[in-house]
Amino acid sequence: MDKFRMIFQFLQSNQESFMNGICGIMALASAQMYSAFDFNCPCLPGYNAAYSAGILLAPPLVLFLLGLVMNNNVSMLAEEWKRPPGRRAKDPAVLRYMFCSMAQRALIAPVVWVAVTLLDGKCFLCAFCTAVPVSVLGNGSLAPGLSPPELARLLARVPCPDIYDGDWLLAREVAVRYLRCISQALGWSFVLLTTLLAFVVRSVRPCFTQAAFLKSKYWSHYIDIERKLFDETCTEHAKAFAKVCIQQFFEAMNHDLELGHAHGALATAPAGLAAPAPPEGAEEEREKLRGITDQGAVNRLLTSWHKCKPPLRLGQEEPPVGNGWAGGGPRPPRKEVATYFSRV
Amino acid sequence: MEKFRVLFQHFQSSSESVMNGICLLLAAVTIKLYSSFDFNCPCLARYNALYGLGLLLTPPLALFLCGLLANRQSVLMVEEWRRPVGHRRKDPGIIRYMCSSVLQRALAAPLVWILLALLDGKCFVCAFSSSVDPEKFLDFANMTPSQVQLFLAKVPCKEDELVRDSPARKAVSRYLRCLSQAIGWSITLLLIILAFLGRCLRPCFDQTVFLQRRYWSNYVDLEQKLFDETCCEHARDFAHRCVLHFFANMQSEMRARGLRRDTADRDPEPPVTPGPQDGLDGGGSGKAHLRAVCSREQVDRLLSTWYSSKPPLDLLASPGIWGGRGGLNHRALTVAPGNRLSQHTDV
């Protein structure tokens, strides 16, 4: 456990290492999944190709979708994409950046699955055993004696050693070696191609759109943080709301009881109880409410947050002006109005 | 456990150490990859050489590219190379230094693969079994040339029925393995001698220039990291104030519409400016983080300027309008944010 914690700390030392670490972990998980999977070729002419194609393509798709689903930022991207512009314009470059970075991370596990499948060779062997060139590898002279369906049925059994009965035509090991060799060559070519693509994308990017890239990175990070802070502020507000609501309830109860026993013994109780002085904490809680004190107001606030996001311009009380690009000239000295510095 | 902790701390101590750590990790991954890879020579005449040589050269290429990808400095180097000059002139020596350090580290994993493959011998045997001269071995005296070629092609496959338990196969296989290991060890020796000479003789040439370049390449890395961290802090404060602003606006909007009930008896004074009074003056670190960059256009301008016109490497130049830290001066907002960055040394 301690070892894992330290490896984790090392990988977290900077953002870049952390991402590399995540990529490594996903690659390992994918490879582990493949080795745990029990490949089972049907060894029948029509079914081999379908089974192999399924094994080669379906798990990568599932892994890709899983990678997207497990990424918390997917909902953030969807939200940013579908929100009404409100007072803040939408920037397609930011959306593109967010989508690209999520897709890149989600593509790692599928790529590793495909690479490991090809390098292992069982899938390829199962799919293409009926396409082996018998005339080159085996006793080509005997091949014409068989009808194509017979030949196909015979060759389809190559992946299954216990039922293969075609050694007189083609030695099983020869066919297996041939197909596995091609599969491994394809696998390594695939690996080389993907690393080359990744390298070109990563290295060539700074040559072109570096300034735009910095902006997109900043704003996508901003959107993430803003969402988290809004949730935290709402939670704080809800807590304060609940506290004040409950306090008021108890005060009201107390008041009712007082009224009910006005002629009773409690009439002699200290007057302070009848007119409840709010305890010290209540004032603080009321302040935290920031004036949003009823259900309708809260609902309006939340609707407005979604429908009409505030402009990216701080420190001004301006009337709503289209989107966040209101004016750019020098402004007269502004009054600082927002002074809420509750430390989140 | 203690020594692992010390080891990890050492590797985290500087960016060069981090790169060394990643390089070692990649080498370890290569070893594991090689040992778990199932070598499968096709034992067919033309395919052997292709497979053997392909396996000797393709994975190293892929590992080299992975080494470049995993290294942060490769991207930094390209950025430093392609950036506009701005206020900071470019030094090709630094770029060359970064390039060579990146290449050296990226070459470690491919070399490990090649050496492992040569010392193991399977690749070499597979690739060159068909090119062996049959004259060297007595067992081929009474075989026709085509039979010899067929036999030689099957030498890498021990279990094949044609060559099973054949002393000729074992002889050829041993010969090729011996050759492969000799080449492998020679390359290892050569590399180590080159590395040793390079390390020892470097101080004889331009040591001061080397020290400068190492310093400035480390600086570029750290500066980029700190810029990213500062942007994160800024984004956090920006978002915080934006959210609070939003709540305040909601409240004033509602008051403007007269939707607040019973304000008179509950809160006689509008609770617009409660809260800690240190909000405006100096504002602790909250305000200082924002550094008066408070709108989308300003942030965009800041980031563009950072890229197109990096500040000069001169901390004492032009004190500028902002004599101190923090504090909100409306005049400062009309100055291009990029210039102000050079004054901020509160790292």
Short mmCIF file of N, CA, C and O in Angstrom, two decimals, chain A residues 2 6 9-10 13 16 20 88-89 137 177-178 180-181 184 188 192 195-196 198-199 202-203 206-207 210-211 214-215 217-219 221-222 225-226 229 233 290-291 294 297 301 304-305 312-317 324-325 334 336 338 340-344, chain B residues 1 5 8 12 37-38 40-42 44 47 51 55 62 65-66 68-71 75 78-79 82 157 160 231-232 234-236 238-246 249-251 254 260-261 271-272 279-280 285-286 294-297 299-300 303-304 307 333:
data_model
loop_
_atom_site.label_atom_id
_atom_site.label_comp_id
_atom_site.label_asym_id
_atom_site.label_seq_id
_atom_site.Cartn_x
_atom_site.Cartn_y
_atom_site.Cartn_z
N ASP A 2 1.91 1.19 0.84
CA ASP A 2 2.81 2.33 0.94
C ASP A 2 3.50 2.59 -0.39
O ASP A 2 3.68 3.72 -0.82
N MET A 6 3.40 5.97 -2.75
CA MET A 6 4.57 6.73 -3.20
C MET A 6 4.62 6.84 -4.70
O MET A 6 4.98 7.89 -5.24
N GLN A 9 2.28 9.47 -5.54
CA GLN A 9 2.81 10.80 -5.24
C GLN A 9 3.79 11.24 -6.31
O GLN A 9 3.79 12.38 -6.75
N PHE A 10 4.64 10.31 -6.74
CA PHE A 10 5.61 10.65 -7.78
C PHE A 10 4.90 11.06 -9.06
O PHE A 10 5.25 12.03 -9.71
N SER A 13 3.40 14.57 -9.08
CA SER A 13 4.29 15.70 -8.81
C SER A 13 4.04 16.84 -9.78
O SER A 13 4.22 17.99 -9.45
N GLU A 16 1.58 16.91 -15.77
CA GLU A 16 1.98 16.09 -16.90
C GLU A 16 2.22 14.65 -16.47
O GLU A 16 1.74 13.71 -17.08
N ASN A 20 0.34 11.15 -17.58
CA ASN A 20 1.08 9.97 -18.03
C ASN A 20 0.75 8.76 -17.18
O ASN A 20 0.60 7.65 -17.67
N ARG A 88 -22.90 35.38 -21.60
CA ARG A 88 -21.54 34.92 -21.82
C ARG A 88 -21.50 34.14 -23.11
O ARG A 88 -22.14 33.10 -23.25
N ALA A 89 -20.73 34.63 -24.07
CA ALA A 89 -20.69 33.96 -25.36
C ALA A 89 -20.00 32.62 -25.24
O ALA A 89 -19.16 32.40 -24.38
N LEU A 137 2.30 -23.27 -48.62
CA LEU A 137 2.76 -23.73 -47.31
C LEU A 137 2.68 -25.24 -47.13
O LEU A 137 3.36 -25.81 -46.31
N ARG A 177 2.22 -20.60 -37.45
CA ARG A 177 3.37 -19.69 -37.44
C ARG A 177 3.19 -18.61 -38.47
O ARG A 177 3.45 -17.42 -38.22
N TYR A 178 2.73 -18.98 -39.66
CA TYR A 178 2.56 -18.01 -40.75
C TYR A 178 1.57 -16.92 -40.37
O TYR A 178 1.86 -15.73 -40.49
N ARG A 180 0.45 -16.12 -37.36
CA ARG A 180 0.87 -15.32 -36.20
C ARG A 180 1.93 -14.31 -36.59
O ARG A 180 1.96 -13.19 -36.08
N CYS A 181 2.82 -14.71 -37.50
CA CYS A 181 3.85 -13.78 -37.95
C CYS A 181 3.21 -12.56 -38.60
O CYS A 181 3.58 -11.42 -38.29
N GLN A 184 1.52 -10.42 -35.91
CA GLN A 184 2.45 -9.62 -35.11
C GLN A 184 3.01 -8.46 -35.92
O GLN A 184 3.20 -7.37 -35.39
N TRP A 188 2.67 -4.61 -34.65
CA TRP A 188 3.74 -3.64 -34.46
C TRP A 188 3.58 -2.44 -35.37
O TRP A 188 3.87 -1.30 -34.98
N LEU A 192 3.35 1.35 -34.11
CA LEU A 192 4.23 2.40 -34.64
C LEU A 192 3.40 3.55 -35.20
O LEU A 192 3.71 4.73 -34.96
N THR A 195 1.83 5.66 -32.33
CA THR A 195 2.79 6.52 -31.62
C THR A 195 3.27 7.64 -32.53
O THR A 195 3.47 8.77 -32.08
N LEU A 196 3.44 7.34 -33.81
CA LEU A 196 3.86 8.39 -34.74
C LEU A 196 2.81 9.49 -34.82
O LEU A 196 3.13 10.70 -34.78
N ALA A 198 0.55 10.27 -32.55
CA ALA A 198 0.53 11.01 -31.29
C ALA A 198 1.71 11.98 -31.23
O ALA A 198 1.57 13.13 -30.80
N PHE A 199 2.86 11.51 -31.66
CA PHE A 199 4.04 12.35 -31.61
C PHE A 199 3.89 13.57 -32.52
O PHE A 199 4.21 14.69 -32.13
N ARG A 202 1.47 16.06 -31.03
CA ARG A 202 1.97 16.76 -29.87
C ARG A 202 3.11 17.71 -30.19
O ARG A 202 3.24 18.77 -29.59
N SER A 203 3.94 17.31 -31.13
CA SER A 203 5.11 18.15 -31.39
C SER A 203 4.82 19.24 -32.38
O SER A 203 5.46 20.28 -32.35
N PRO A 206 2.67 22.99 -31.16
CA PRO A 206 3.23 24.29 -30.76
C PRO A 206 3.68 25.15 -31.92
O PRO A 206 3.85 26.36 -31.76
N CYS A 207 3.85 24.54 -33.10
CA CYS A 207 4.29 25.34 -34.22
C CYS A 207 3.15 26.19 -34.77
O CYS A 207 3.37 27.15 -35.48
N GLN A 210 -0.32 27.95 -30.82
CA GLN A 210 0.05 27.94 -29.41
C GLN A 210 -0.75 28.95 -28.60
O GLN A 210 -1.23 28.64 -27.51
N ALA A 211 -0.92 30.17 -29.13
CA ALA A 211 -1.63 31.19 -28.36
C ALA A 211 -3.09 30.76 -28.14
O ALA A 211 -3.62 30.85 -27.03
N LEU A 214 -3.23 28.05 -25.49
CA LEU A 214 -3.15 28.52 -24.11
C LEU A 214 -4.51 29.05 -23.64
O LEU A 214 -4.93 28.79 -22.51
N LYS A 215 -5.19 29.79 -24.53
CA LYS A 215 -6.49 30.33 -24.15
C LYS A 215 -7.49 29.22 -23.87
O LYS A 215 -8.20 29.23 -22.86
N LYS A 217 -6.97 26.17 -23.06
CA LYS A 217 -6.63 25.42 -21.85
C LYS A 217 -7.09 26.20 -20.62
O LYS A 217 -7.71 25.64 -19.70
N TYR A 218 -6.81 27.50 -20.60
CA TYR A 218 -7.18 28.31 -19.45
C TYR A 218 -8.68 28.29 -19.24
O TYR A 218 -9.18 28.06 -18.14
N TRP A 219 -9.45 28.54 -20.31
CA TRP A 219 -10.89 28.68 -20.13
C TRP A 219 -11.56 27.35 -19.82
O TRP A 219 -12.57 27.31 -19.13
N HIS A 221 -10.20 25.00 -18.04
CA HIS A 221 -9.92 24.81 -16.62
C HIS A 221 -10.83 25.72 -15.78
O HIS A 221 -11.36 25.32 -14.74
N TYR A 222 -11.02 26.94 -16.28
CA TYR A 222 -11.87 27.90 -15.57
C TYR A 222 -13.29 27.38 -15.44
O TYR A 222 -13.92 27.48 -14.37
N ILE A 225 -13.50 24.77 -12.75
CA ILE A 225 -13.40 25.31 -11.39
C ILE A 225 -14.66 26.10 -11.04
O ILE A 225 -15.16 26.02 -9.91
N GLU A 226 -15.17 26.84 -12.00
CA GLU A 226 -16.36 27.66 -11.71
C GLU A 226 -17.53 26.77 -11.33
O GLU A 226 -18.28 27.06 -10.40
N LEU A 229 -16.97 25.55 -7.81
CA LEU A 229 -17.18 26.59 -6.81
C LEU A 229 -18.66 26.94 -6.68
O LEU A 229 -19.14 27.22 -5.58
N THR A 233 -20.73 26.83 -3.30
CA THR A 233 -21.47 27.98 -2.77
C THR A 233 -22.93 27.62 -2.54
O THR A 233 -23.53 28.02 -1.53
N ARG A 290 -27.16 35.64 1.79
CA ARG A 290 -27.00 36.63 0.72
C ARG A 290 -28.33 37.07 0.17
O ARG A 290 -28.47 37.34 -1.02
N GLY A 291 -29.33 37.13 0.99
CA GLY A 291 -30.60 37.66 0.56
C GLY A 291 -31.49 36.70 -0.21
O GLY A 291 -32.61 37.04 -0.58
N ASP A 294 -36.03 32.45 -0.08
CA ASP A 294 -37.21 31.60 -0.22
C ASP A 294 -37.04 30.70 -1.43
O ASP A 294 -36.17 30.90 -2.28
N ALA A 297 -36.97 32.19 -4.90
CA ALA A 297 -35.74 32.90 -5.22
C ALA A 297 -34.62 31.92 -5.56
O ALA A 297 -33.85 32.14 -6.50
N LEU A 301 -32.67 31.64 -9.02
CA LEU A 301 -31.21 31.73 -9.09
C LEU A 301 -30.64 30.59 -9.90
O LEU A 301 -29.79 30.79 -10.79
N SER A 304 -31.49 30.91 -13.55
CA SER A 304 -30.71 31.97 -14.17
C SER A 304 -29.27 31.55 -14.38
O SER A 304 -28.64 31.92 -15.38
N TRP A 305 -28.71 30.77 -13.46
CA TRP A 305 -27.33 30.30 -13.64
C TRP A 305 -27.21 29.49 -14.91
O TRP A 305 -26.23 29.59 -15.65
N LEU A 312 -17.97 37.33 -18.23
CA LEU A 312 -16.65 37.13 -17.65
C LEU A 312 -16.01 38.50 -17.45
O LEU A 312 -15.04 38.85 -18.10
N ARG A 313 -16.60 39.23 -16.53
CA ARG A 313 -16.11 40.60 -16.30
C ARG A 313 -16.42 40.93 -14.86
O ARG A 313 -17.58 41.01 -14.48
N LEU A 314 -15.41 41.13 -14.06
CA LEU A 314 -15.63 41.30 -12.63
C LEU A 314 -15.69 42.75 -12.23
O LEU A 314 -15.23 43.63 -12.92
N GLY A 315 -16.26 42.98 -11.09
CA GLY A 315 -16.11 44.27 -10.43
C GLY A 315 -17.01 45.35 -10.97
O GLY A 315 -16.75 46.52 -10.79
N GLN A 316 -18.08 44.99 -11.70
CA GLN A 316 -18.94 46.05 -12.21
C GLN A 316 -20.36 45.68 -11.99
O GLN A 316 -20.74 44.53 -12.07
N GLU A 317 -21.19 46.74 -11.77
CA GLU A 317 -22.63 46.53 -11.74
C GLU A 317 -23.16 47.12 -13.02
O GLU A 317 -23.44 48.29 -13.12
N GLY A 324 -20.95 38.71 -22.95
CA GLY A 324 -19.89 39.23 -22.09
C GLY A 324 -18.92 40.16 -22.78
O GLY A 324 -17.86 40.44 -22.26
N TRP A 325 -19.22 40.63 -23.95
CA TRP A 325 -18.24 41.47 -24.66
C TRP A 325 -18.62 42.94 -24.59
O TRP A 325 -18.38 43.70 -25.50
N ARG A 334 -14.18 52.35 -10.83
CA ARG A 334 -15.40 51.65 -10.48
C ARG A 334 -15.49 51.52 -8.98
O ARG A 334 -14.48 51.44 -8.30
N GLU A 336 -16.06 49.20 -6.04
CA GLU A 336 -16.04 47.76 -5.79
C GLU A 336 -17.27 47.40 -4.99
O GLU A 336 -17.46 47.85 -3.88
N ALA A 338 -18.80 43.99 -4.93
CA ALA A 338 -18.78 42.63 -4.40
C ALA A 338 -17.63 42.49 -3.42
O ALA A 338 -16.48 42.59 -3.79
N TYR A 340 -17.62 39.95 -1.03
CA TYR A 340 -17.76 38.67 -0.35
C TYR A 340 -16.47 37.91 -0.46
O TYR A 340 -16.12 37.45 -1.52
N PHE A 341 -15.77 37.84 0.61
CA PHE A 341 -14.54 37.07 0.55
C PHE A 341 -14.58 35.88 1.47
O PHE A 341 -13.62 35.55 2.10
N SER A 342 -15.74 35.28 1.58
CA SER A 342 -15.78 34.07 2.39
C SER A 342 -14.86 33.07 1.73
O SER A 342 -14.92 32.82 0.55
N ARG A 343 -13.96 32.54 2.50
CA ARG A 343 -12.95 31.69 1.90
C ARG A 343 -13.51 30.31 1.67
O ARG A 343 -13.89 29.64 2.60
N VAL A 344 -13.55 29.97 0.44
CA VAL A 344 -14.05 28.63 0.13
C VAL A 344 -12.94 27.62 0.31
O VAL A 344 -11.83 27.85 -0.19
N MET B 1 11.28 0.21 2.56
CA MET B 1 10.32 1.26 2.24
C MET B 1 10.98 2.62 2.33
O MET B 1 10.70 3.52 1.54
N ARG B 5 11.34 5.65 -0.46
CA ARG B 5 10.89 7.01 -0.24
C ARG B 5 12.00 7.99 -0.62
O ARG B 5 11.79 8.98 -1.28
N PHE B 8 12.33 8.17 -4.37
CA PHE B 8 11.29 8.96 -5.02
C PHE B 8 11.50 10.44 -4.79
O PHE B 8 11.29 11.25 -5.68
N GLN B 12 12.09 13.40 -7.57
CA GLN B 12 11.20 14.53 -7.73
C GLN B 12 11.91 15.86 -7.55
O GLN B 12 11.30 16.89 -7.68
N PHE B 37 6.77 -10.76 -24.62
CA PHE B 37 6.42 -10.90 -26.03
C PHE B 37 6.74 -12.30 -26.51
O PHE B 37 7.81 -12.85 -26.23
N ASP B 38 5.80 -12.88 -27.25
CA ASP B 38 5.94 -14.26 -27.68
C ASP B 38 6.57 -14.29 -29.06
O ASP B 38 5.89 -14.07 -30.07
N ASN B 40 7.85 -15.46 -32.55
CA ASN B 40 7.22 -16.46 -33.40
C ASN B 40 7.80 -16.39 -34.81
O ASN B 40 7.21 -15.80 -35.70
N CYS B 41 8.95 -16.98 -35.01
CA CYS B 41 9.58 -16.92 -36.32
C CYS B 41 8.76 -17.74 -37.32
O CYS B 41 8.38 -18.88 -37.03
N PRO B 42 8.46 -17.21 -38.51
CA PRO B 42 7.61 -17.96 -39.44
C PRO B 42 8.30 -19.16 -40.08
O PRO B 42 7.64 -20.05 -40.60
N LEU B 44 9.85 -19.47 -42.86
CA LEU B 44 9.61 -19.53 -44.29
C LEU B 44 10.65 -18.65 -44.97
O LEU B 44 11.05 -17.63 -44.43
N TYR B 47 10.15 -14.74 -45.47
CA TYR B 47 9.52 -14.06 -44.34
C TYR B 47 10.46 -13.93 -43.14
O TYR B 47 10.31 -13.04 -42.33
N TYR B 51 10.72 -10.65 -40.80
CA TYR B 51 10.21 -10.72 -39.43
C TYR B 51 11.31 -10.41 -38.43
O TYR B 51 11.13 -9.59 -37.52
N LEU B 55 11.32 -7.08 -36.22
CA LEU B 55 11.21 -7.12 -34.77
C LEU B 55 12.40 -6.48 -34.08
O LEU B 55 12.31 -6.03 -32.95
N ALA B 62 9.15 2.63 -32.16
CA ALA B 62 7.95 3.00 -31.40
C ALA B 62 8.32 3.44 -29.99
O ALA B 62 7.76 4.40 -29.46
N LEU B 65 9.71 7.00 -30.02
CA LEU B 65 8.64 8.00 -30.09
C LEU B 65 7.92 8.11 -28.75
O LEU B 65 7.57 9.21 -28.32
N CYS B 66 7.71 6.96 -28.07
CA CYS B 66 7.09 7.02 -26.74
C CYS B 66 7.95 7.81 -25.77
O CYS B 66 7.44 8.58 -24.96
N LEU B 68 9.94 10.23 -26.51
CA LEU B 68 9.79 11.65 -26.81
C LEU B 68 8.44 12.18 -26.30
O LEU B 68 8.34 13.30 -25.82
N LEU B 69 7.42 11.34 -26.43
CA LEU B 69 6.09 11.76 -25.99
C LEU B 69 6.03 11.95 -24.49
O LEU B 69 5.40 12.88 -23.99
N ALA B 70 6.67 11.03 -23.76
CA ALA B 70 6.53 11.07 -22.30
C ALA B 70 7.36 12.20 -21.70
O ALA B 70 7.20 12.51 -20.53
N ASN B 71 8.23 12.79 -22.49
CA ASN B 71 9.14 13.79 -21.95
C ASN B 71 8.58 15.18 -22.20
O ASN B 71 8.35 15.57 -23.34
N VAL B 75 8.19 19.02 -25.83
CA VAL B 75 7.20 20.03 -26.21
C VAL B 75 7.74 21.43 -25.90
O VAL B 75 7.58 22.37 -26.68
N VAL B 78 10.15 22.55 -28.57
CA VAL B 78 9.50 23.01 -29.80
C VAL B 78 8.85 24.37 -29.58
O VAL B 78 8.95 25.28 -30.42
N GLU B 79 8.24 24.57 -28.41
CA GLU B 79 7.63 25.88 -28.11
C GLU B 79 8.69 26.97 -28.09
O GLU B 79 8.49 28.05 -28.65
N ARG B 82 9.80 27.78 -31.62
CA ARG B 82 8.87 28.43 -32.52
C ARG B 82 8.28 29.73 -31.99
O ARG B 82 7.52 30.38 -32.70
N CYS B 157 12.96 -22.86 -35.89
CA CYS B 157 11.83 -23.54 -35.25
C CYS B 157 12.28 -24.89 -34.75
O CYS B 157 12.42 -25.85 -35.51
N ASP B 160 9.85 -28.09 -35.35
CA ASP B 160 9.39 -28.49 -36.68
C ASP B 160 9.92 -29.89 -37.02
O ASP B 160 11.07 -30.22 -36.74
N CYS B 231 -1.77 30.53 -13.57
CA CYS B 231 -3.03 30.59 -14.30
C CYS B 231 -4.12 29.83 -13.56
O CYS B 231 -5.27 30.28 -13.52
N CYS B 232 -3.75 28.70 -12.97
CA CYS B 232 -4.75 27.93 -12.22
C CYS B 232 -5.25 28.72 -11.02
O CYS B 232 -6.46 28.79 -10.77
N HIS B 234 -5.25 31.89 -10.65
CA HIS B 234 -6.03 33.01 -11.15
C HIS B 234 -7.43 32.56 -11.54
O HIS B 234 -8.43 33.21 -11.22
N ALA B 235 -7.49 31.44 -12.24
CA ALA B 235 -8.80 30.94 -12.67
C ALA B 235 -9.68 30.66 -11.46
O ALA B 235 -10.88 30.93 -11.45
N ARG B 236 -9.06 30.15 -10.40
CA ARG B 236 -9.82 29.81 -9.21
C ARG B 236 -10.41 31.06 -8.57
O ARG B 236 -11.59 31.10 -8.22
N PHE B 238 -10.85 34.01 -10.00
CA PHE B 238 -11.79 34.59 -10.96
C PHE B 238 -13.15 33.92 -10.81
O PHE B 238 -14.19 34.57 -10.71
N ALA B 239 -13.12 32.59 -10.78
CA ALA B 239 -14.38 31.84 -10.69
C ALA B 239 -15.08 32.13 -9.38
O ALA B 239 -16.30 32.33 -9.33
N HIS B 240 -14.30 32.21 -8.30
CA HIS B 240 -14.88 32.46 -7.00
C HIS B 240 -15.62 33.79 -6.99
O HIS B 240 -16.78 33.89 -6.58
N ARG B 241 -14.92 34.82 -7.48
CA ARG B 241 -15.55 36.14 -7.47
C ARG B 241 -16.72 36.21 -8.42
O ARG B 241 -17.71 36.88 -8.16
N CYS B 242 -16.60 35.50 -9.54
CA CYS B 242 -17.70 35.51 -10.50
C CYS B 242 -18.96 34.92 -9.86
O CYS B 242 -20.05 35.47 -9.99
N VAL B 243 -18.79 33.82 -9.15
CA VAL B 243 -19.94 33.19 -8.51
C VAL B 243 -20.54 34.10 -7.44
O VAL B 243 -21.76 34.27 -7.36
N LEU B 244 -19.69 34.70 -6.64
CA LEU B 244 -20.20 35.58 -5.59
C LEU B 244 -20.89 36.80 -6.18
O LEU B 244 -21.93 37.25 -5.70
N HIS B 245 -20.31 37.32 -7.23
CA HIS B 245 -20.91 38.43 -7.96
C HIS B 245 -22.31 38.07 -8.42
O HIS B 245 -23.25 38.86 -8.37
N PHE B 246 -22.43 36.85 -8.92
CA PHE B 246 -23.70 36.38 -9.44
C PHE B 246 -24.75 36.37 -8.35
O PHE B 246 -25.87 36.85 -8.53
N ASN B 249 -25.69 39.94 -7.54
CA ASN B 249 -26.53 40.53 -8.57
C ASN B 249 -27.96 40.04 -8.47
O ASN B 249 -28.91 40.79 -8.66
N MET B 250 -28.09 38.75 -8.20
CA MET B 250 -29.43 38.17 -8.04
C MET B 250 -30.17 38.91 -6.96
O MET B 250 -31.33 39.28 -7.08
N GLN B 251 -29.45 39.11 -5.86
CA GLN B 251 -30.08 39.73 -4.71
C GLN B 251 -30.51 41.14 -5.03
O GLN B 251 -31.63 41.55 -4.72
N MET B 254 -33.48 41.21 -7.27
CA MET B 254 -34.74 40.92 -6.60
C MET B 254 -35.20 42.11 -5.79
O MET B 254 -36.40 42.42 -5.71
N ARG B 260 -38.40 41.16 -2.26
CA ARG B 260 -37.99 40.73 -0.94
C ARG B 260 -39.11 41.06 0.04
O ARG B 260 -39.65 42.12 0.04
N ARG B 261 -39.42 40.17 0.90
CA ARG B 261 -40.47 40.43 1.88
C ARG B 261 -39.86 40.73 3.22
O ARG B 261 -38.85 40.17 3.60
N PRO B 271 -27.78 43.89 3.32
CA PRO B 271 -26.59 43.09 3.57
C PRO B 271 -25.69 42.97 2.35
O PRO B 271 -25.26 41.91 1.99
N VAL B 272 -25.47 44.10 1.70
CA VAL B 272 -24.66 44.01 0.48
C VAL B 272 -23.18 43.98 0.81
O VAL B 272 -22.41 43.27 0.21
N GLY B 279 -11.79 43.14 2.52
CA GLY B 279 -12.04 42.81 1.12
C GLY B 279 -11.32 43.71 0.14
O GLY B 279 -10.73 43.24 -0.82
N LEU B 280 -11.36 45.00 0.40
CA LEU B 280 -10.84 45.93 -0.59
C LEU B 280 -9.36 46.24 -0.44
O LEU B 280 -8.62 46.23 -1.40
N SER B 285 -4.37 37.49 0.05
CA SER B 285 -3.87 36.88 -1.18
C SER B 285 -4.96 36.75 -2.21
O SER B 285 -4.70 36.50 -3.36
N GLY B 286 -6.25 36.93 -1.80
CA GLY B 286 -7.33 36.77 -2.77
C GLY B 286 -7.22 37.75 -3.91
O GLY B 286 -7.23 37.38 -5.07
N CYS B 294 -9.30 40.91 -14.77
CA CYS B 294 -10.64 40.56 -14.29
C CYS B 294 -11.67 40.37 -15.37
O CYS B 294 -12.85 40.41 -15.09
N SER B 295 -11.26 40.26 -16.62
CA SER B 295 -12.29 40.04 -17.62
C SER B 295 -11.73 39.12 -18.68
O SER B 295 -10.53 38.88 -18.77
N ARG B 296 -12.66 38.61 -19.47
CA ARG B 296 -12.26 37.65 -20.49
C ARG B 296 -11.25 38.24 -21.44
O ARG B 296 -10.25 37.61 -21.79
N GLU B 297 -11.50 39.49 -21.87
CA GLU B 297 -10.58 40.09 -22.85
C GLU B 297 -9.20 40.25 -22.25
O GLU B 297 -8.18 40.03 -22.92
N VAL B 299 -7.84 38.47 -19.84
CA VAL B 299 -7.16 37.17 -19.73
C VAL B 299 -6.65 36.73 -21.10
O VAL B 299 -5.51 36.26 -21.22
N ASP B 300 -7.49 36.90 -22.12
CA ASP B 300 -7.05 36.49 -23.46
C ASP B 300 -5.83 37.28 -23.89
O ASP B 300 -4.88 36.74 -24.46
N LEU B 303 -2.75 35.97 -22.08
CA LEU B 303 -2.22 34.71 -22.60
C LEU B 303 -1.57 34.91 -23.97
O LEU B 303 -0.53 34.31 -24.25
N SER B 304 -2.18 35.76 -24.83
CA SER B 304 -1.56 36.00 -26.14
C SER B 304 -0.20 36.66 -25.96
O SER B 304 0.76 36.31 -26.65
N TYR B 307 2.55 34.38 -24.95
CA TYR B 307 3.10 33.60 -26.05
C TYR B 307 3.88 34.46 -27.03
O TYR B 307 5.00 34.14 -27.40
N LEU B 333 -5.06 48.95 -15.07
CA LEU B 333 -5.86 48.14 -15.98
C LEU B 333 -5.66 48.53 -17.42
O LEU B 333 -5.94 47.77 -18.33
#
